[in-house]
Every structure is written in structure tokens, then in C-alpha cells.
Amino acid sequence: MRGSLTTTAADEGMDDVGIDRAGVDVAAAPDTFAAVATAVRAGLTAPQKTLPPWLLYDGTGSALFEEITALPEYYLTRTERAILASSSDEIVSAAGLPLEIVELGAGSATKTSLLLEALLARQPTALYTPVDVSPTALRLAVAELRRLRRLHVRPILARYPDDLVLPERTAERRLVVFLGSNIGNYDPSEARALLEGVRRRLEPGDAFLLGADLAKSPRLLRPAYDDAAGVTARFNLNVLARLNRELGAAFNLDRFRHLVKWNAAASRVELYLESTVAQTVPIRALNAKITFARGERIHTESSYKLTRTAQRRLLVDAGFQPEARWYDVRKWFGLTLARVPARRRSRVGAS
Ligand code: AVI
């Protein structure tokens, strides 16, 4: 998830075998001021005030999210890592060797290194293409993988899948991985469009690995998004600090509180910022003043929790054929491997 940038392939300075020593070309990242301003104006003038979740991930937000992944309440990251630790060899073998891996929303690639190590145990070299909207995340991924000497890393700074142009393939098969339950931050129609976009960029026989949190009791979900140490609250409130900095807004963070709701009908956790007083907040760059009633909320993020059947349906609706699944012992989190089917021959004009 997380993106408003446009594509910049960052593959200059690659060693023959190894990692892009020059790192990621940050200077080529476009200014996102217009994207931020447009999204904030639309979101804060709507009847239900909203801010798009990608705004949560500026430098501070990304660092806070890394902290979240290590919280005792936030079981998602460590559960997915445990599945990868025990099943990476099976996963890459099931995807079909020889293989290259593309990762959407790669982040720091710490979990993916488990898949890459399993792959390098099965083939002499491999290409890994991390795709992310954050140059910082791509630099971290490059640094994390420097130790895997037989791995070629070709980072791409891009919003996916819209602006994603995949490089020439180097192996018979591609495996696109989308981990971390990032899919859960998209509404169902957006999630389907995203997966369809990925499928269209692949060839028949290529594979897709989806890591997604599973539906479970709100008693377990709520603390994961409302931790005792208040890290998720700071992560959520940081979006207002971002608007102060980037748009000259005058949000007083002490006048908003982090709020978590479980929406059973939609099967999603919802994050809000609730105004604790009646107030008007000027936003200089928008030449606007936003009025809040006491108790009025800004919806900042949704995190969908799909059942196993709903995850399967999502993949099938996007044109994939689910083939295999791996879970943790508690069945809290699932990794599903799906295949791009052979293209059906068109009957139009067939004799
Ligand atoms: C990135 N994404 C999968 C996280 C989630 O669990 O939905 C974002 C997050 N927001 C608050 N905590 C974690």
C-alpha cells in the first residue's frame, strides 16, 4: 500500500552479481505536495471526514509503523514471519523453479529475506525486485539483502500496480509477493482492482503470494490497533503533524484522540482521529478552515480481516487460481499461493 509517487526505475549502478551499490535514486522522486493537497481538501470537506491511509507513511509514520510491528499486541508481523520461517522452501518450490521474485510494498524486506534464502538454496542466483513508494524503505531493503551475495536486487520506486513497469524477466517464472496484510488496507473494490492489475502484468504460469490477516474476534483485534504503549495512537496522530508541516495547517494534536472501532458488518478495524472539542483548524496551503464538532471523527484507515473463503474469492475474482495455503498454528494469518491461469482461447472467429 502507501503510495502517491510515480515510477522511477532505480537500476543504475547495479553490480553484475549483487546489489545496486548506488542505492535508490531519491532525487528522481516527484514532489507529492499536489497529491497531498488534493487528497486532504477532498477528504476533510466530505460529510464523513477522511484522510487516505497512505498519508500515514511519511518518514516519522514509517518509523512508527516499524515500531508497531514489534509490539506485543501486533501479532501480524511475527505470525507471518513464523510461517515464512517454517514454509519458505515449500512456498518457492510450489511456485515453480527457477524463479524470480517481485515484491509489492517491500518495506525493509526482512521477512522476504526468508523466501530469498530458500530460493538461493535451490538455484545459483536470483533476481529480487522490491517495489515501494518509499525510497527509505527501498534503501533499507538493499542494506538488509547485501549479505546475500548471489542475489541481484533491482529496486523500483513506484506506485503499484498503476505505475509499475516490470523489467525484462530473467527466469522462467515470476513470483509476485504481497505480504504484511497490506491488502487489508484497501476497500474490497480497490483490492480487487489492485490484484487484477498485478495479474495483468504477469504471464500464465506465474505465481502470486498473498499474506493476509484472517478474521478473528475483535477482542484480539482491538489491542493490535490500540496498544498499551500508545505507539499506534502516535502513528495515527502523526498524520495531523504531517499536515501542519506540509500544508501549513494548525492542528493541535492534544485536541484529537486516537479511536479504534470494529465494524462487524464490513469485517474491518477502523481507525479514527476524534476531535475532543469543537474547533476550527486553518490549513494555509489550501486557503481553507475546517470546522470540527466535539466528537467528530476523521476516518484515517481501515484494516479488513477476511475469512479464508473471502480471501480465496478475492483471488478468484481477480483472475487467479489459488493453489496452496500456509497458516500459523492458531490460523490467525494465512499465506496463499495462486497461479495465473493459461489464457482462454477466444471463441470469437473460431471455426
Ligand atoms: C500496513 N498495514 C497492514 C497495517 C495494518 O495492520 O492494517 C497498518 C496499521 N495501522 C495501524 N497499525 C497497523
mmCIF file of C-alpha atoms and ligand atoms in Angstrom:
data_model
loop_
_atom_site.group_PDB
_atom_site.id
_atom_site.type_symbol
_atom_site.label_atom_id
_atom_site.label_comp_id
_atom_site.label_asym_id
_atom_site.label_seq_id
_atom_site.Cartn_x
_atom_site.Cartn_y
_atom_site.Cartn_z
ATOM 1 C CA MET A 1 0.000 0.000 0.000
ATOM 2 C CA ARG A 2 1.035 3.536 0.732
ATOM 3 C CA GLY A 3 1.517 5.497 -2.355
ATOM 4 C CA SER A 4 1.209 8.568 -4.389
ATOM 5 C CA LEU A 5 4.507 8.555 -6.229
ATOM 6 C CA THR A 6 5.106 7.817 -9.872
ATOM 7 C CA THR A 7 7.505 5.307 -11.363
ATOM 8 C CA THR A 8 11.235 5.625 -11.218
ATOM 9 C CA ALA A 9 13.224 2.521 -12.041
ATOM 10 C CA ALA A 10 16.303 2.644 -9.880
ATOM 11 C CA ASP A 11 18.532 0.107 -11.507
ATOM 12 C CA GLU A 12 21.567 2.186 -12.401
ATOM 13 C CA GLY A 13 24.843 1.187 -10.852
ATOM 14 C CA MET A 14 23.949 -2.484 -10.430
ATOM 15 C CA ASP A 15 26.836 -4.846 -9.971
ATOM 16 C CA ASP A 16 26.889 -7.830 -12.277
ATOM 17 C CA VAL A 17 26.018 -10.077 -9.369
ATOM 18 C CA GLY A 18 24.863 -8.375 -6.221
ATOM 19 C CA ILE A 19 23.065 -5.326 -5.074
ATOM 20 C CA ASP A 20 22.548 -1.895 -6.538
ATOM 21 C CA ARG A 21 25.581 -0.263 -4.914
ATOM 22 C CA ALA A 22 24.379 3.213 -5.803
ATOM 23 C CA GLY A 23 21.194 2.739 -3.779
ATOM 24 C CA VAL A 24 17.888 4.250 -4.767
ATOM 25 C CA ASP A 25 17.632 7.449 -6.748
ATOM 26 C CA VAL A 26 15.701 9.674 -4.356
ATOM 27 C CA ALA A 27 16.252 12.832 -6.356
ATOM 28 C CA ALA A 28 14.015 11.383 -9.032
ATOM 29 C CA ALA A 29 11.088 11.040 -6.610
ATOM 30 C CA PRO A 30 8.442 13.566 -7.640
ATOM 31 C CA ASP A 31 7.118 16.198 -5.256
ATOM 32 C CA THR A 32 3.916 14.936 -3.681
ATOM 33 C CA PHE A 33 2.682 18.341 -2.497
ATOM 34 C CA ALA A 34 -0.119 18.462 -5.080
ATOM 35 C CA ALA A 35 -1.223 14.892 -4.277
ATOM 36 C CA VAL A 36 -1.300 15.636 -0.541
ATOM 37 C CA ALA A 37 -3.171 18.919 -1.003
ATOM 38 C CA THR A 38 -5.774 17.392 -3.329
ATOM 39 C CA ALA A 39 -6.397 14.389 -1.074
ATOM 40 C CA VAL A 40 -6.655 16.489 2.089
ATOM 41 C CA ARG A 41 -9.051 19.007 0.550
ATOM 42 C CA ALA A 42 -11.325 16.251 -0.756
ATOM 43 C CA GLY A 43 -11.167 14.228 2.465
ATOM 44 C CA LEU A 44 -11.679 16.985 5.020
ATOM 45 C CA THR A 45 -14.528 18.679 3.182
ATOM 46 C CA ALA A 46 -16.545 15.441 2.780
ATOM 47 C CA PRO A 47 -19.537 14.841 5.117
ATOM 48 C CA GLN A 48 -17.630 11.942 6.761
ATOM 49 C CA LYS A 49 -14.149 13.431 7.081
ATOM 50 C CA THR A 50 -11.453 11.065 5.836
ATOM 51 C CA LEU A 51 -7.748 11.079 5.098
ATOM 52 C CA PRO A 52 -6.258 8.452 2.767
ATOM 53 C CA PRO A 53 -4.139 5.874 4.634
ATOM 54 C CA TRP A 54 -1.034 6.493 2.503
ATOM 55 C CA LEU A 55 -0.711 9.874 4.248
ATOM 56 C CA LEU A 56 0.174 7.985 7.445
ATOM 57 C CA TYR A 57 3.526 6.905 5.992
ATOM 58 C CA ASP A 58 5.833 9.915 5.949
ATOM 59 C CA GLY A 59 9.302 9.373 7.468
ATOM 60 C CA THR A 60 8.000 9.542 11.063
ATOM 61 C CA GLY A 61 4.924 7.434 10.248
ATOM 62 C CA SER A 62 7.033 4.731 8.585
ATOM 63 C CA ALA A 63 9.371 4.623 11.603
ATOM 64 C CA LEU A 64 6.363 4.384 13.948
ATOM 65 C CA PHE A 65 4.912 1.601 11.825
ATOM 66 C CA GLU A 66 8.196 -0.320 12.190
ATOM 67 C CA GLU A 67 7.756 0.094 15.987
ATOM 68 C CA ILE A 68 4.181 -1.188 15.711
ATOM 69 C CA THR A 69 5.359 -4.383 14.018
ATOM 70 C CA ALA A 70 7.401 -5.242 17.138
ATOM 71 C CA LEU A 71 4.626 -4.527 19.678
ATOM 72 C CA PRO A 72 3.412 -7.468 21.781
ATOM 73 C CA GLU A 73 -0.204 -6.757 20.737
ATOM 74 C CA TYR A 74 0.560 -6.552 16.998
ATOM 75 C CA TYR A 75 0.698 -10.278 16.230
ATOM 76 C CA LEU A 76 0.552 -9.891 12.422
ATOM 77 C CA THR A 77 4.234 -9.393 11.568
ATOM 78 C CA ARG A 78 5.675 -12.034 13.858
ATOM 79 C CA THR A 79 2.991 -14.563 12.870
ATOM 80 C CA GLU A 80 3.659 -14.097 9.173
ATOM 81 C CA ARG A 81 7.409 -14.290 9.810
ATOM 82 C CA ALA A 82 6.914 -17.607 11.645
ATOM 83 C CA ILE A 83 5.007 -19.049 8.678
ATOM 84 C CA LEU A 84 7.755 -17.935 6.307
ATOM 85 C CA ALA A 85 10.433 -19.317 8.619
ATOM 86 C CA SER A 86 8.865 -22.766 8.536
ATOM 87 C CA SER A 87 7.484 -22.873 4.978
ATOM 88 C CA SER A 88 9.633 -20.757 2.634
ATOM 89 C CA ASP A 89 11.226 -23.774 0.989
ATOM 90 C CA GLU A 90 7.814 -25.313 0.281
ATOM 91 C CA ILE A 91 6.499 -21.981 -0.990
ATOM 92 C CA VAL A 92 9.265 -21.321 -3.526
ATOM 93 C CA SER A 93 9.166 -24.940 -4.678
ATOM 94 C CA ALA A 94 5.387 -24.785 -5.101
ATOM 95 C CA ALA A 95 5.724 -21.541 -7.083
ATOM 96 C CA GLY A 96 7.926 -23.444 -9.557
ATOM 97 C CA LEU A 97 11.678 -23.117 -10.101
ATOM 98 C CA PRO A 98 13.696 -21.398 -11.494
ATOM 99 C CA LEU A 99 12.079 -18.268 -10.181
ATOM 100 C CA GLU A 100 12.493 -14.530 -9.736
ATOM 101 C CA ILE A 101 10.691 -12.594 -7.032
ATOM 102 C CA VAL A 102 8.953 -9.229 -7.255
ATOM 103 C CA GLU A 103 7.643 -7.754 -4.012
ATOM 104 C CA LEU A 104 4.955 -5.078 -3.810
ATOM 105 C CA GLY A 105 5.267 -2.758 -0.822
ATOM 106 C CA ALA A 106 8.573 -4.372 0.038
ATOM 107 C CA GLY A 107 9.316 -2.221 3.106
ATOM 108 C CA SER A 108 12.610 -3.301 4.631
ATOM 109 C CA ALA A 109 12.307 -6.847 3.157
ATOM 110 C CA THR A 110 13.229 -8.542 6.443
ATOM 111 C CA LYS A 111 10.515 -11.190 6.134
ATOM 112 C CA THR A 112 11.116 -11.667 2.415
ATOM 113 C CA SER A 113 14.758 -12.494 3.056
ATOM 114 C CA LEU A 114 13.464 -15.849 4.349
ATOM 115 C CA LEU A 115 11.923 -16.581 0.940
ATOM 116 C CA LEU A 116 15.045 -15.348 -0.843
ATOM 117 C CA GLU A 117 17.354 -17.537 1.249
ATOM 118 C CA ALA A 118 15.143 -20.544 0.464
ATOM 119 C CA LEU A 119 15.276 -19.641 -3.218
ATOM 120 C CA LEU A 120 19.071 -19.295 -3.246
ATOM 121 C CA ALA A 121 19.333 -22.730 -1.656
ATOM 122 C CA ARG A 122 17.536 -24.083 -4.729
ATOM 123 C CA GLN A 123 19.072 -22.061 -7.582
ATOM 124 C CA PRO A 124 22.522 -20.488 -8.086
ATOM 125 C CA THR A 125 21.426 -16.848 -8.496
ATOM 126 C CA ALA A 126 18.143 -14.990 -8.311
ATOM 127 C CA LEU A 127 16.661 -11.589 -9.141
ATOM 128 C CA TYR A 128 14.643 -9.756 -6.497
ATOM 129 C CA THR A 129 12.695 -6.646 -7.473
ATOM 130 C CA PRO A 130 11.369 -4.778 -4.423
ATOM 131 C CA VAL A 131 8.736 -2.196 -5.358
ATOM 132 C CA ASP A 132 7.798 0.531 -2.914
ATOM 133 C CA VAL A 133 6.717 4.177 -2.843
ATOM 134 C CA SER A 134 9.268 4.928 -0.143
ATOM 135 C CA PRO A 135 12.929 5.464 -1.116
ATOM 136 C CA THR A 136 13.844 4.948 2.557
ATOM 137 C CA ALA A 137 12.169 1.524 2.556
ATOM 138 C CA LEU A 138 13.992 0.535 -0.630
ATOM 139 C CA ARG A 139 17.342 1.609 0.829
ATOM 140 C CA LEU A 140 16.633 -0.497 3.920
ATOM 141 C CA ALA A 141 15.765 -3.476 1.696
ATOM 142 C CA VAL A 142 19.021 -3.077 -0.240
ATOM 143 C CA ALA A 143 21.005 -2.885 3.020
ATOM 144 C CA GLU A 144 19.201 -5.900 4.514
ATOM 145 C CA LEU A 145 19.962 -8.058 1.480
ATOM 146 C CA ARG A 146 23.588 -7.042 0.949
ATOM 147 C CA ARG A 147 24.638 -10.224 2.749
ATOM 148 C CA LEU A 148 23.007 -12.491 0.108
ATOM 149 C CA ARG A 149 25.901 -12.481 -2.336
ATOM 150 C CA ARG A 150 24.208 -14.425 -5.140
ATOM 151 C CA LEU A 151 21.158 -12.172 -5.201
ATOM 152 C CA HIS A 152 20.619 -9.408 -7.768
ATOM 153 C CA VAL A 153 18.453 -6.657 -6.276
ATOM 154 C CA ARG A 154 16.746 -4.215 -8.601
ATOM 155 C CA PRO A 155 14.631 -1.754 -6.571
ATOM 156 C CA ILE A 156 11.804 0.115 -8.258
ATOM 157 C CA LEU A 157 10.331 3.285 -6.779
ATOM 158 C CA ALA A 158 6.736 3.163 -7.971
ATOM 159 C CA ARG A 159 3.126 3.356 -7.087
ATOM 160 C CA TYR A 160 1.734 -0.086 -7.776
ATOM 161 C CA PRO A 161 0.252 -1.532 -9.790
ATOM 162 C CA ASP A 162 -0.692 1.578 -11.836
ATOM 163 C CA ASP A 163 2.779 2.937 -12.483
ATOM 164 C CA LEU A 164 4.614 -0.345 -12.276
ATOM 165 C CA VAL A 165 6.593 -1.438 -15.308
ATOM 166 C CA LEU A 166 8.372 -4.700 -14.559
ATOM 167 C CA PRO A 167 11.853 -5.178 -16.025
ATOM 168 C CA GLU A 168 12.617 -7.927 -18.585
ATOM 169 C CA ARG A 169 12.277 -11.271 -16.867
ATOM 170 C CA THR A 170 15.432 -13.242 -16.095
ATOM 171 C CA ALA A 171 13.850 -16.525 -15.005
ATOM 172 C CA GLU A 172 11.206 -18.762 -16.461
ATOM 173 C CA ARG A 173 8.778 -17.839 -13.752
ATOM 174 C CA ARG A 174 7.871 -14.803 -11.712
ATOM 175 C CA LEU A 175 6.515 -14.878 -8.188
ATOM 176 C CA VAL A 176 4.933 -11.609 -7.072
ATOM 177 C CA VAL A 177 4.615 -11.391 -3.291
ATOM 178 C CA PHE A 178 2.329 -9.046 -1.397
ATOM 179 C CA LEU A 179 2.865 -9.614 2.311
ATOM 180 C CA GLY A 180 2.113 -7.984 5.655
ATOM 181 C CA SER A 181 -1.661 -7.953 5.153
ATOM 182 C CA ASN A 182 -1.235 -4.735 3.173
ATOM 183 C CA ILE A 183 -4.169 -5.914 1.057
ATOM 184 C CA GLY A 184 -6.362 -5.333 4.138
ATOM 185 C CA ASN A 185 -5.912 -1.580 3.869
ATOM 186 C CA TYR A 186 -7.790 -1.494 0.562
ATOM 187 C CA ASP A 187 -11.563 -1.439 0.236
ATOM 188 C CA PRO A 188 -12.871 -4.605 -1.494
ATOM 189 C CA SER A 189 -13.262 -2.972 -4.926
ATOM 190 C CA GLU A 190 -9.794 -1.374 -4.712
ATOM 191 C CA ALA A 191 -8.291 -4.676 -3.559
ATOM 192 C CA ARG A 192 -9.789 -6.496 -6.487
ATOM 193 C CA ALA A 193 -8.593 -3.808 -8.938
ATOM 194 C CA LEU A 194 -5.106 -3.972 -7.460
ATOM 195 C CA LEU A 195 -4.906 -7.750 -7.785
ATOM 196 C CA GLU A 196 -6.297 -7.608 -11.324
ATOM 197 C CA GLY A 197 -3.609 -5.042 -12.181
ATOM 198 C CA VAL A 198 -0.954 -7.404 -10.847
ATOM 199 C CA ARG A 199 -2.392 -10.373 -12.731
ATOM 200 C CA ARG A 200 -2.427 -8.430 -15.999
ATOM 201 C CA ARG A 201 1.307 -7.743 -15.611
ATOM 202 C CA LEU A 202 2.091 -11.443 -15.276
ATOM 203 C CA GLU A 203 2.253 -14.357 -17.712
ATOM 204 C CA PRO A 204 0.322 -17.633 -17.497
ATOM 205 C CA GLY A 205 2.126 -19.942 -15.078
ATOM 206 C CA ASP A 206 3.478 -17.058 -12.968
ATOM 207 C CA ALA A 207 2.577 -17.080 -9.292
ATOM 208 C CA PHE A 208 1.280 -14.670 -6.658
ATOM 209 C CA LEU A 209 1.747 -14.989 -2.900
ATOM 210 C CA LEU A 210 -0.713 -13.100 -0.715
ATOM 211 C CA GLY A 211 -0.023 -12.707 3.016
ATOM 212 C CA ALA A 212 -3.185 -11.627 4.818
ATOM 213 C CA ASP A 213 -4.529 -11.446 8.339
ATOM 214 C CA LEU A 214 -7.628 -13.565 8.958
ATOM 215 C CA ALA A 215 -10.967 -12.661 10.518
ATOM 216 C CA LYS A 216 -10.966 -13.245 14.277
ATOM 217 C CA SER A 217 -12.527 -11.987 17.482
ATOM 218 C CA PRO A 218 -12.468 -8.203 17.995
ATOM 219 C CA ARG A 219 -11.120 -8.991 21.476
ATOM 220 C CA LEU A 220 -7.882 -9.997 19.751
ATOM 221 C CA LEU A 221 -8.013 -7.398 17.001
ATOM 222 C CA ARG A 222 -8.668 -4.264 19.006
ATOM 223 C CA PRO A 223 -5.477 -4.292 21.119
ATOM 224 C CA ALA A 224 -3.408 -4.839 17.960
ATOM 225 C CA TYR A 225 -4.603 -1.386 16.832
ATOM 226 C CA ASP A 226 -4.819 0.247 20.260
ATOM 227 C CA ASP A 227 -1.681 -0.867 22.073
ATOM 228 C CA ALA A 228 -0.967 -0.139 25.707
ATOM 229 C CA ALA A 229 2.204 1.838 24.924
ATOM 230 C CA GLY A 230 0.288 4.206 22.640
ATOM 231 C CA VAL A 231 2.515 3.694 19.585
ATOM 232 C CA THR A 232 -0.458 3.232 17.229
ATOM 233 C CA ALA A 233 -2.036 6.384 18.671
ATOM 234 C CA ARG A 234 1.149 8.332 17.858
ATOM 235 C CA PHE A 235 1.236 6.739 14.385
ATOM 236 C CA ASN A 236 -2.345 7.861 13.745
ATOM 237 C CA LEU A 237 -1.953 11.376 15.213
ATOM 238 C CA ASN A 238 1.258 11.888 13.243
ATOM 239 C CA VAL A 239 -0.839 12.433 10.112
ATOM 240 C CA LEU A 240 -2.009 15.746 11.617
ATOM 241 C CA ALA A 241 1.593 16.766 12.332
ATOM 242 C CA ARG A 242 2.336 15.969 8.698
ATOM 243 C CA LEU A 243 -0.450 18.294 7.544
ATOM 244 C CA ASN A 244 0.889 21.029 9.847
ATOM 245 C CA ARG A 245 4.341 20.656 8.323
ATOM 246 C CA GLU A 246 3.474 20.126 4.682
ATOM 247 C CA LEU A 247 0.335 22.235 4.274
ATOM 248 C CA GLY A 248 0.809 24.864 6.988
ATOM 249 C CA ALA A 249 -2.181 23.503 8.920
ATOM 250 C CA ALA A 250 -2.658 24.359 12.604
ATOM 251 C CA PHE A 251 -3.858 21.087 14.110
ATOM 252 C CA ASN A 252 -3.337 20.900 17.872
ATOM 253 C CA LEU A 253 -2.643 17.197 18.419
ATOM 254 C CA ASP A 254 -3.815 17.463 22.038
ATOM 255 C CA ARG A 255 -7.309 18.209 20.763
ATOM 256 C CA PHE A 256 -7.692 14.913 18.908
ATOM 257 C CA ARG A 257 -7.642 11.354 20.157
ATOM 258 C CA HIS A 258 -6.900 8.006 18.512
ATOM 259 C CA LEU A 259 -10.016 5.849 18.271
ATOM 260 C CA VAL A 260 -10.392 2.231 17.132
ATOM 261 C CA LYS A 261 -13.721 0.697 16.079
ATOM 262 C CA TRP A 262 -14.573 -2.823 14.947
ATOM 263 C CA ASN A 263 -17.068 -2.711 12.077
ATOM 264 C CA ALA A 264 -18.567 -6.204 12.123
ATOM 265 C CA ALA A 265 -20.742 -5.694 9.038
ATOM 266 C CA ALA A 266 -17.725 -4.781 6.901
ATOM 267 C CA SER A 267 -15.350 -7.095 8.833
ATOM 268 C CA ARG A 268 -12.803 -4.352 9.355
ATOM 269 C CA VAL A 269 -10.964 -2.478 12.060
ATOM 270 C CA GLU A 270 -11.411 1.274 11.584
ATOM 271 C CA LEU A 271 -9.003 3.939 12.792
ATOM 272 C CA TYR A 272 -10.243 7.439 13.513
ATOM 273 C CA LEU A 273 -8.995 10.707 14.950
ATOM 274 C CA GLU A 274 -11.724 12.182 17.129
ATOM 275 C CA SER A 275 -11.931 15.876 17.870
ATOM 276 C CA THR A 276 -12.216 16.226 21.661
ATOM 277 C CA VAL A 277 -13.552 19.821 21.432
ATOM 278 C CA ALA A 278 -15.488 21.960 18.951
ATOM 279 C CA GLN A 279 -12.784 23.704 16.913
ATOM 280 C CA THR A 280 -11.834 25.301 13.600
ATOM 281 C CA VAL A 281 -8.471 24.433 12.062
ATOM 282 C CA PRO A 282 -6.938 26.642 9.357
ATOM 283 C CA ILE A 283 -4.952 24.974 6.554
ATOM 284 C CA ARG A 284 -2.859 27.708 4.968
ATOM 285 C CA ALA A 285 -1.854 25.944 1.737
ATOM 286 C CA LEU A 286 -5.490 25.129 0.997
ATOM 287 C CA ASN A 287 -6.700 28.561 1.989
ATOM 288 C CA ALA A 288 -9.346 26.726 3.999
ATOM 289 C CA LYS A 289 -10.685 26.464 7.534
ATOM 290 C CA ILE A 290 -12.005 23.079 8.655
ATOM 291 C CA THR A 291 -14.638 23.035 11.366
ATOM 292 C CA PHE A 292 -14.995 20.108 13.776
ATOM 293 C CA ALA A 293 -17.862 19.454 16.158
ATOM 294 C CA ARG A 294 -16.926 17.955 19.526
ATOM 295 C CA GLY A 295 -16.699 14.180 18.987
ATOM 296 C CA GLU A 296 -16.486 14.472 15.189
ATOM 297 C CA ARG A 297 -14.149 11.928 13.610
ATOM 298 C CA ILE A 298 -11.691 11.740 10.738
ATOM 299 C CA HIS A 299 -11.519 8.202 9.301
ATOM 300 C CA THR A 300 -7.812 7.547 8.665
ATOM 301 C CA GLU A 301 -7.516 3.814 7.937
ATOM 302 C CA SER A 302 -9.429 0.548 7.547
ATOM 303 C CA SER A 303 -7.887 -2.861 8.050
ATOM 304 C CA TYR A 304 -10.079 -5.595 6.570
ATOM 305 C CA LYS A 305 -9.969 -9.038 8.142
ATOM 306 C CA LEU A 306 -11.172 -11.592 5.607
ATOM 307 C CA THR A 307 -12.206 -15.175 6.232
ATOM 308 C CA ARG A 308 -10.343 -17.893 4.340
ATOM 309 C CA THR A 309 -13.263 -18.163 1.921
ATOM 310 C CA ALA A 310 -13.322 -14.408 1.317
ATOM 311 C CA GLN A 311 -9.550 -14.364 0.677
ATOM 312 C CA ARG A 312 -9.965 -17.144 -1.844
ATOM 313 C CA ARG A 313 -12.867 -15.359 -3.516
ATOM 314 C CA LEU A 314 -10.867 -12.158 -3.814
ATOM 315 C CA LEU A 315 -8.084 -14.005 -5.654
ATOM 316 C CA VAL A 316 -10.514 -15.882 -7.909
ATOM 317 C CA ASP A 317 -12.408 -12.678 -8.732
ATOM 318 C CA ALA A 318 -9.116 -11.080 -9.765
ATOM 319 C CA GLY A 319 -8.478 -13.975 -12.154
ATOM 320 C CA PHE A 320 -6.011 -16.050 -10.093
ATOM 321 C CA GLN A 321 -6.257 -19.773 -9.327
ATOM 322 C CA PRO A 322 -5.498 -20.371 -5.630
ATOM 323 C CA GLU A 323 -3.285 -23.468 -5.297
ATOM 324 C CA ALA A 324 -1.898 -23.794 -1.788
ATOM 325 C CA ARG A 325 -2.096 -22.180 1.638
ATOM 326 C CA TRP A 326 0.067 -21.979 4.715
ATOM 327 C CA TYR A 327 -1.080 -20.910 8.185
ATOM 328 C CA ASP A 328 0.310 -20.479 11.660
ATOM 329 C CA VAL A 329 -0.852 -22.997 14.276
ATOM 330 C CA ARG A 330 -3.602 -20.675 15.545
ATOM 331 C CA LYS A 331 -4.831 -19.973 11.993
ATOM 332 C CA TRP A 332 -4.573 -16.238 12.636
ATOM 333 C CA PHE A 333 -2.721 -15.385 9.442
ATOM 334 C CA GLY A 334 -2.557 -17.025 6.021
ATOM 335 C CA LEU A 335 -0.241 -17.127 3.027
ATOM 336 C CA THR A 336 -1.987 -18.139 -0.191
ATOM 337 C CA LEU A 337 -0.162 -19.111 -3.373
ATOM 338 C CA ALA A 338 -2.195 -18.501 -6.521
ATOM 339 C CA ARG A 339 -1.408 -19.059 -10.177
ATOM 340 C CA VAL A 340 -2.069 -17.040 -13.323
ATOM 341 C CA PRO A 341 -4.084 -19.497 -15.439
ATOM 342 C CA ALA A 342 -3.438 -20.181 -19.108
ATOM 343 C CA ARG A 343 -5.250 -17.669 -21.313
ATOM 344 C CA ARG A 344 -8.563 -18.998 -22.552
ATOM 345 C CA ARG A 345 -8.711 -19.082 -26.331
ATOM 346 C CA SER A 346 -11.275 -16.585 -27.598
ATOM 347 C CA ARG A 347 -14.230 -18.263 -29.294
ATOM 348 C CA VAL A 348 -14.863 -15.211 -31.443
ATOM 349 C CA GLY A 349 -13.920 -16.044 -35.019
ATOM 350 C CA ALA A 350 -13.199 -19.696 -34.166
ATOM 351 C CA SER A 351 -14.278 -22.059 -36.894
HETATM 352 C C1 AVI B 1 0.223 -1.808 6.882
HETATM 353 N N1 AVI B 1 -0.986 -2.440 7.410
HETATM 354 C C2 AVI B 1 -1.060 -3.843 7.014
HETATM 355 C C3 AVI B 1 -1.216 -2.230 8.837
HETATM 356 C C4 AVI B 1 -2.490 -2.969 9.290
HETATM 357 O O1 AVI B 1 -2.392 -3.815 10.175
HETATM 358 O O2 AVI B 1 -3.554 -2.723 8.729
HETATM 359 C C5 AVI B 1 -1.309 -0.759 9.163
HETATM 360 C C6 AVI B 1 -1.523 -0.464 10.616
HETATM 361 N N2 AVI B 1 -2.217 0.537 11.067
HETATM 362 C C7 AVI B 1 -2.185 0.534 12.384
HETATM 363 N N3 AVI B 1 -1.484 -0.500 12.778
HETATM 364 C C8 AVI B 1 -1.049 -1.146 11.679
#
